[in-house]
Structure formats: structure tokens, C-alpha cells
């Protein structure tokens, strides 16, 4: 039984309550008119007398007043209809309880349906997210002298030092991660096809960068780095991923590991992770399309950190 049926049933019962009260009042009025011998009482008696006659088959009740009998059965009929009012009133509560239970059942069914739908969507989302089987890292090293460039840096070509470090990192990583691919377009762009090994992979690259920074410090050279990280599907074009990471690297996040939303979602599916991701908010860059109309592209970026929230 749906809510509309409960409403109809409640309306019927409420109408019956009103009618019962009105009929009870009508019989009291009928009794009074009979008592005063109202001339037109015979017309009312034609309508109201049948229930009175029915009751008189079971009980008669006359009260004598000044040697005149007074028929009290119409009042008994009025009481019967008044009792019916309370009966209908009771059923109003029953219908309300039934409707509340029905609503609770509907809510429970909807919650169960929503749970099943959400679980299904979650599974679909997980399956789609697990298609990101690879990750890409863009590393940019920026070297500068700790003191006046005219004093320090005369013996060093910072671009060559950075390029040498990129080549060294690629060599070291390929010994441990044979399938990794890398290019060095003035920066180090490296891709690996096993997402579950990201923690070890990134830790090894970070170790190389820290060792390089320590050596540079002895040479009075400051080393700033920027990591930009993304998740890649097998069908994604690496060139497009590189383009996105290079755009993000222009945002100027120094000495940070910055990750995309795709990486954030996929990384969390790895389970127990060495690093945590904290949102950095929305970043935006502008570019022009072929019609010379400028449009903006927004990125939600995340900072990859250790669990103790130290900078990577």
C-alpha cells in the first residue's frame, strides 16, 4: 500500500469521524424535538427512526417525568455514534503508524538501492582508475651560486651540471627499473609502467637529487628542484602528458613534489603508501586557441609529502 492509499484511507476515516459527530448531535436534537413534540418531528422521524427502532429490538429505556414517559433510545443512538467517533479516531492512529512504517520501509529500500548503486559506481570508478598503470615524473633542477655570480660560478656551467645529473639519474634508475623510459628536454622526464612501485621509484630519484644537492652545497651552489607527477593510462600519449607537466612546472612550486588529480586518485588505490598527498588548491594557466581567444585551464594540484608532513 503506497502513501496515496494511506492518504485516501485517512481521509475516509476523518470524514467518518465528522459524520459520526454530526449524526450524534442530530440524534440529540431529534430527541429534544420529540420531547417538546415539535410539529415537524414526523419528517425527521421518517429518516432517523429506523436506527432507533433497531435499538428498541434489544433495549427500551423510558424515563417518567411528571407522569409522562420520555423515550431515551434516541440518546442511546447518539452515544453509539459518538462511540464510533472514538473508534474511527483510534484507526486514525493505526493508519498513521502504518504510513510511518511504510515511509521507513521506503527509506530503507532507497538507502539499500543507493548503497548498491554507489557500490556499483565505486567499483566502476575503481576499475577505470586502475587503468592508470603508469606514472610520469618531470624533474627540473635549477642551479645558482650561493654568493655573487661574478665570484662563484665562473668554474661551473650550471646547465651542463644539471644535464649530467639527469643522465646520471637515468643510468642509476635503469639499473633497478629496467623498463623505465626517459628523455631530457632540458629537464628530466621519466616514465615507469608499474604504478605499485611508485614509492620505491620516487624515493630512489629523491635520494639522487639529495646527494646532488649536497655535493653542490660543497661547491657553494644552491640546488632548487621541482617534481611534477602524473598518472598515465596505457592509451595516453606521453607527449601530451609531458606538455601538461611542463605547464604545471611553470607555476613556480620550488622544492616540492606536485601531483595531479589523476595521480592523487590512483595513488590512493595502492593501499599502504609511504607518502601522503595534501591538496594545494586550484591552479590556473591561460592559453590562446587558434582563434586567438584566451581560455583558462584549471588544475587541482596536490603536494606529495612524507607522513610527518615534511617537505619532499
Coordinates of C-alpha atoms in Angstrom, one line a residue:
X1 CA 0.0 0.0 0.0
X2 CA 1.5 3.3 -1.1
X3 CA 1.3 6.7 0.5
X4 CA -1.6 7.8 -1.7
X5 CA -3.7 4.9 -0.5
X6 CA -2.9 5.7 3.1
X7 CA -4.0 9.3 2.4
X8 CA -7.3 8.1 0.9
X9 CA -7.9 5.8 3.9
X10 CA -7.1 8.6 6.4
X11 CA -9.5 10.9 4.5
X12 CA -12.2 8.3 4.7
X13 CA -11.7 7.8 8.4
X14 CA -11.6 11.6 9.1
X15 CA -14.8 12.0 7.1
X16 CA -16.4 9.2 9.1
X17 CA -15.3 10.9 12.4
X18 CA -17.0 14.1 11.3
X19 CA -20.2 12.3 10.2
X20 CA -20.3 10.3 13.4
X21 CA -20.2 13.5 15.5
X22 CA -22.8 15.2 13.3
X23 CA -25.2 12.3 13.5
X24 CA -24.7 12.1 17.3
X25 CA -25.6 15.7 17.6
X26 CA -28.5 15.2 15.2
X27 CA -30.0 12.4 17.3
X28 CA -29.7 14.6 20.5
X29 CA -31.5 17.3 18.5
X30 CA -34.1 14.8 17.4
X31 CA -34.6 13.6 21.0
X32 CA -35.1 17.1 22.1
X33 CA -37.7 17.9 19.4
X34 CA -39.5 14.7 20.2
X35 CA -39.5 15.7 23.9
X36 CA -41.1 19.1 23.1
X37 CA -43.4 17.5 20.5
X38 CA -42.2 19.7 17.6
X39 CA -44.9 19.7 14.9
X40 CA -42.5 18.7 12.1
X41 CA -40.8 15.9 14.1
X42 CA -42.6 13.3 12.0
X43 CA -40.5 14.2 8.9
X44 CA -37.3 13.7 10.9
X45 CA -38.6 10.5 12.4
X46 CA -39.1 9.1 8.8
X47 CA -35.3 9.4 8.4
X48 CA -33.9 9.0 11.9
X49 CA -36.3 6.5 13.4
X50 CA -35.0 3.2 11.7
X51 CA -31.8 3.1 13.9
X52 CA -34.0 3.9 17.0
X53 CA -36.4 1.1 16.1
X54 CA -33.4 -1.3 15.6
X55 CA -32.1 -0.5 19.1
X56 CA -35.5 -0.9 20.6
X57 CA -35.5 -4.6 19.4
X58 CA -32.8 -5.1 22.1
X59 CA -33.4 -2.5 24.7
X60 CA -36.0 0.0 25.7
X61 CA -35.4 2.9 28.1
X62 CA -38.1 5.2 29.2
X63 CA -37.8 7.7 32.0
X64 CA -41.0 9.1 33.6
X65 CA -41.2 12.8 34.2
X66 CA -44.4 14.2 35.7
X67 CA -46.2 11.1 34.8
X68 CA -45.0 11.4 31.1
X69 CA -42.7 8.7 29.7
X70 CA -39.6 10.0 28.0
X71 CA -38.0 7.8 25.3
X72 CA -34.2 7.8 25.9
X73 CA -33.3 5.5 23.0
X74 CA -32.5 8.4 20.6
X75 CA -29.9 9.4 23.1
X76 CA -28.5 5.8 23.1
X77 CA -28.2 6.0 19.4
X78 CA -26.4 9.4 19.8
X79 CA -24.0 7.7 22.2
X80 CA -23.4 4.8 19.7
X81 CA -22.4 7.3 17.0
X82 CA -20.3 9.2 19.5
X83 CA -18.5 5.9 20.4
X84 CA -18.0 5.4 16.6
X85 CA -16.1 8.7 16.6
X86 CA -13.6 7.3 19.1
X87 CA -13.3 4.1 17.1
X88 CA -12.5 6.0 14.0
X89 CA -10.1 8.2 15.9
X90 CA -8.3 5.0 17.0
X91 CA -8.0 3.8 13.5
X92 CA -6.6 7.2 12.5
X93 CA -3.6 6.5 14.8
X94 CA -3.3 3.0 13.3
X95 CA -3.2 4.4 9.8
X96 CA -0.6 7.0 10.8
X97 CA 1.6 4.3 12.3
X98 CA 1.2 2.1 9.2
X99 CA 2.1 5.1 7.0
X100 CA 5.2 5.9 9.1
X101 CA 6.3 2.3 8.9
X102 CA 5.7 2.3 5.2
X103 CA 7.8 5.5 4.9
X104 CA 10.6 3.9 7.0
X105 CA 10.5 0.9 4.7
X106 CA 10.6 3.0 1.6
X107 CA 13.6 5.0 3.1
X108 CA 15.3 1.7 3.9
X109 CA 14.7 0.4 0.4
X110 CA 16.0 3.6 -1.1
X111 CA 19.1 3.5 1.1
X112 CA 19.7 -0.1 0.1
X113 CA 19.3 0.8 -3.6
X114 CA 21.6 3.8 -3.2
X115 CA 24.2 1.6 -1.4
X116 CA 24.0 -0.9 -4.2
X117 CA 24.3 1.8 -6.9
X118 CA 27.1 3.6 -5.1
X119 CA 29.0 0.3 -4.6
X120 CA 28.5 -0.4 -8.3
X121 CA 29.6 3.1 -9.3
X122 CA 32.6 2.8 -6.9
X123 CA 33.6 -0.5 -8.5
X124 CA 33.3 1.0 -12.0
X125 CA 35.3 4.1 -10.9
X126 CA 37.9 1.8 -9.3
X127 CA 38.2 -0.3 -12.5
X128 CA 38.6 2.9 -14.6
X129 CA 41.1 4.4 -12.2
X130 CA 43.1 1.1 -12.2
X131 CA 43.6 1.7 -15.9
X132 CA 46.3 4.2 -14.9
X133 CA 49.0 1.6 -14.9
X134 CA 52.0 4.0 -15.4
X135 CA 53.3 7.2 -13.8
X136 CA 55.3 10.0 -15.2
X137 CA 57.7 12.3 -13.3
X138 CA 59.1 15.6 -14.6
X139 CA 62.1 16.8 -12.7
X140 CA 63.5 20.3 -13.1
X141 CA 66.8 21.2 -11.4
X142 CA 67.7 24.9 -11.1
X143 CA 71.2 25.7 -10.0
X144 CA 72.5 29.1 -8.9
X145 CA 75.5 30.3 -6.9
X146 CA 75.1 30.8 -3.2
X147 CA 77.0 34.1 -3.5
X148 CA 77.6 36.8 -6.1
X149 CA 77.6 35.2 -9.6
X150 CA 80.7 37.2 -10.5
X151 CA 82.6 35.5 -7.7
X152 CA 81.1 32.0 -7.8
X153 CA 80.0 30.0 -10.8
X154 CA 82.9 31.0 -13.0
X155 CA 84.2 27.5 -12.9
X156 CA 80.7 25.9 -13.4
X157 CA 78.2 25.8 -16.2
X158 CA 75.0 25.1 -14.4
X159 CA 73.1 23.8 -17.4
X160 CA 75.8 21.2 -18.0
X161 CA 75.8 20.2 -14.4
X162 CA 72.0 19.7 -14.4
X163 CA 72.2 17.7 -17.7
X164 CA 74.9 15.5 -16.2
X165 CA 72.7 14.8 -13.2
X166 CA 69.8 14.0 -15.3
X167 CA 71.9 11.4 -17.3
X168 CA 73.2 10.0 -14.0
X169 CA 69.7 9.6 -12.6
X170 CA 68.5 7.8 -15.7
X171 CA 71.5 5.5 -15.6
X172 CA 71.0 4.6 -11.9
X173 CA 67.3 4.1 -12.3
X174 CA 67.5 1.9 -15.3
X175 CA 69.8 -0.5 -13.4
X176 CA 67.0 -1.1 -10.9
X177 CA 63.9 -0.3 -13.1
X178 CA 64.9 -1.7 -16.5
X179 CA 61.6 -0.8 -18.2
X180 CA 61.7 2.9 -17.3
X181 CA 61.8 5.4 -20.2
X182 CA 63.3 8.8 -20.0
X183 CA 64.0 11.9 -22.1
X184 CA 65.9 15.0 -21.1
X185 CA 64.4 18.1 -22.9
X186 CA 66.4 20.5 -20.6
X187 CA 64.6 18.6 -17.8
X188 CA 64.2 15.0 -16.8
X189 CA 61.0 13.4 -18.0
X190 CA 60.8 9.8 -16.9
X191 CA 58.0 7.2 -17.2
X192 CA 57.6 3.8 -15.5
X193 CA 55.0 1.2 -16.2
X194 CA 54.4 -0.3 -12.7
X195 CA 52.4 2.0 -10.5
X196 CA 52.6 -0.2 -7.5
X197 CA 56.4 0.5 -7.3
X198 CA 56.0 4.3 -7.2
X199 CA 57.1 4.7 -3.6
X200 CA 60.4 2.9 -4.2
X201 CA 60.9 4.6 -7.6
X202 CA 60.3 8.1 -6.3
X203 CA 62.4 7.5 -3.2
X204 CA 65.4 6.4 -5.3
X205 CA 65.1 9.5 -7.5
X206 CA 64.8 11.7 -4.5
X207 CA 67.9 10.2 -3.0
X208 CA 69.9 11.0 -6.1
X209 CA 68.6 14.6 -6.0
X210 CA 69.5 15.0 -2.3
X211 CA 73.1 13.6 -2.9
X212 CA 73.5 16.0 -5.9
X213 CA 72.3 18.9 -3.7
X214 CA 74.8 18.0 -1.0
X215 CA 77.7 18.0 -3.5
X216 CA 76.6 21.3 -4.9
X217 CA 76.4 22.8 -1.4
X218 CA 80.1 22.0 -1.1
X219 CA 80.7 23.9 -4.3
X220 CA 78.7 26.8 -2.9
X221 CA 75.9 26.1 -5.4
X222 CA 72.2 26.3 -4.4
X223 CA 70.1 23.5 -5.9
X224 CA 66.3 24.0 -6.3
X225 CA 64.2 21.2 -7.6
X226 CA 60.6 20.7 -8.8
X227 CA 58.9 17.4 -9.2
X228 CA 55.7 17.2 -11.2
X229 CA 53.9 13.8 -11.2
X230 CA 51.0 12.4 -13.1
X231 CA 49.3 9.0 -13.7
X232 CA 49.1 7.6 -17.2
X233 CA 46.9 5.1 -18.9
X234 CA 48.3 2.7 -21.5
X235 CA 46.4 4.6 -24.2
X236 CA 47.6 8.1 -23.2
X237 CA 50.1 9.9 -25.4
X238 CA 53.3 10.5 -23.5
X239 CA 53.9 13.8 -25.4
X240 CA 50.6 15.2 -24.1
X241 CA 51.5 14.2 -20.6
X242 CA 54.8 15.9 -20.9
X243 CA 53.1 19.1 -22.2
X244 CA 50.8 19.1 -19.2
X245 CA 53.6 18.6 -16.7
X246 CA 55.7 21.3 -18.2
X247 CA 52.8 23.7 -17.9
X248 CA 52.4 22.8 -14.3
X249 CA 56.1 23.2 -13.7
X250 CA 55.8 26.9 -14.7
X251 CA 53.7 27.6 -11.6
X252 CA 56.8 28.1 -9.6
X253 CA 56.5 25.5 -6.9
X254 CA 60.1 25.2 -5.7
X255 CA 61.4 22.3 -3.7
X256 CA 58.1 20.5 -3.9
X257 CA 56.7 17.3 -5.4
X258 CA 53.5 18.4 -7.1
X259 CA 50.9 15.8 -8.3
X260 CA 47.8 15.9 -10.5
X261 CA 44.3 14.9 -9.5
X262 CA 44.6 11.7 -11.6
X263 CA 47.7 10.7 -9.7
X264 CA 46.1 11.5 -6.4
X265 CA 43.1 9.2 -7.1
X266 CA 45.2 6.4 -8.5
X267 CA 47.9 6.6 -5.8
X268 CA 45.4 6.1 -3.0
X269 CA 44.3 2.8 -4.6
X270 CA 47.8 1.5 -4.0
X271 CA 46.9 0.8 -0.4
X272 CA 49.7 1.3 2.1
X273 CA 51.6 4.2 0.8
X274 CA 54.9 5.8 2.0
X275 CA 53.8 9.3 1.1
X276 CA 50.7 11.4 1.7
X277 CA 49.0 13.8 -0.7
X278 CA 47.7 17.2 0.5
X279 CA 45.7 19.5 -1.7
X280 CA 47.3 22.7 -2.8
X281 CA 44.1 24.2 -4.2
X282 CA 43.3 25.1 -7.8
X283 CA 46.0 26.5 -10.1
X284 CA 45.2 28.1 -13.4
X285 CA 47.1 29.0 -16.6
X286 CA 45.9 30.8 -19.6
X287 CA 46.4 29.9 -23.3
X288 CA 45.1 31.0 -26.6
X289 CA 43.3 28.8 -29.1
X290 CA 43.7 29.2 -32.9
X291 CA 41.1 31.9 -32.9
X292 CA 43.3 34.0 -30.6
X293 CA 40.6 33.7 -27.8
X294 CA 42.2 33.3 -24.4
X295 CA 40.9 30.5 -22.3
X296 CA 41.8 29.3 -18.8
X297 CA 42.6 25.7 -17.7
X298 CA 42.3 24.9 -14.0
X299 CA 44.2 22.2 -12.2
X300 CA 43.7 20.9 -8.7
X301 CA 47.2 20.0 -7.5
X302 CA 48.4 18.0 -4.6
X303 CA 51.7 18.1 -2.7
X304 CA 53.4 14.8 -2.1
X305 CA 54.9 14.7 1.4
X306 CA 56.1 12.2 4.0
X307 CA 53.6 11.2 6.6
X308 CA 55.2 13.6 9.1
X309 CA 54.4 16.4 6.6
X310 CA 58.0 17.3 5.9
X311 CA 58.7 18.7 2.5
X312 CA 59.8 16.2 0.0

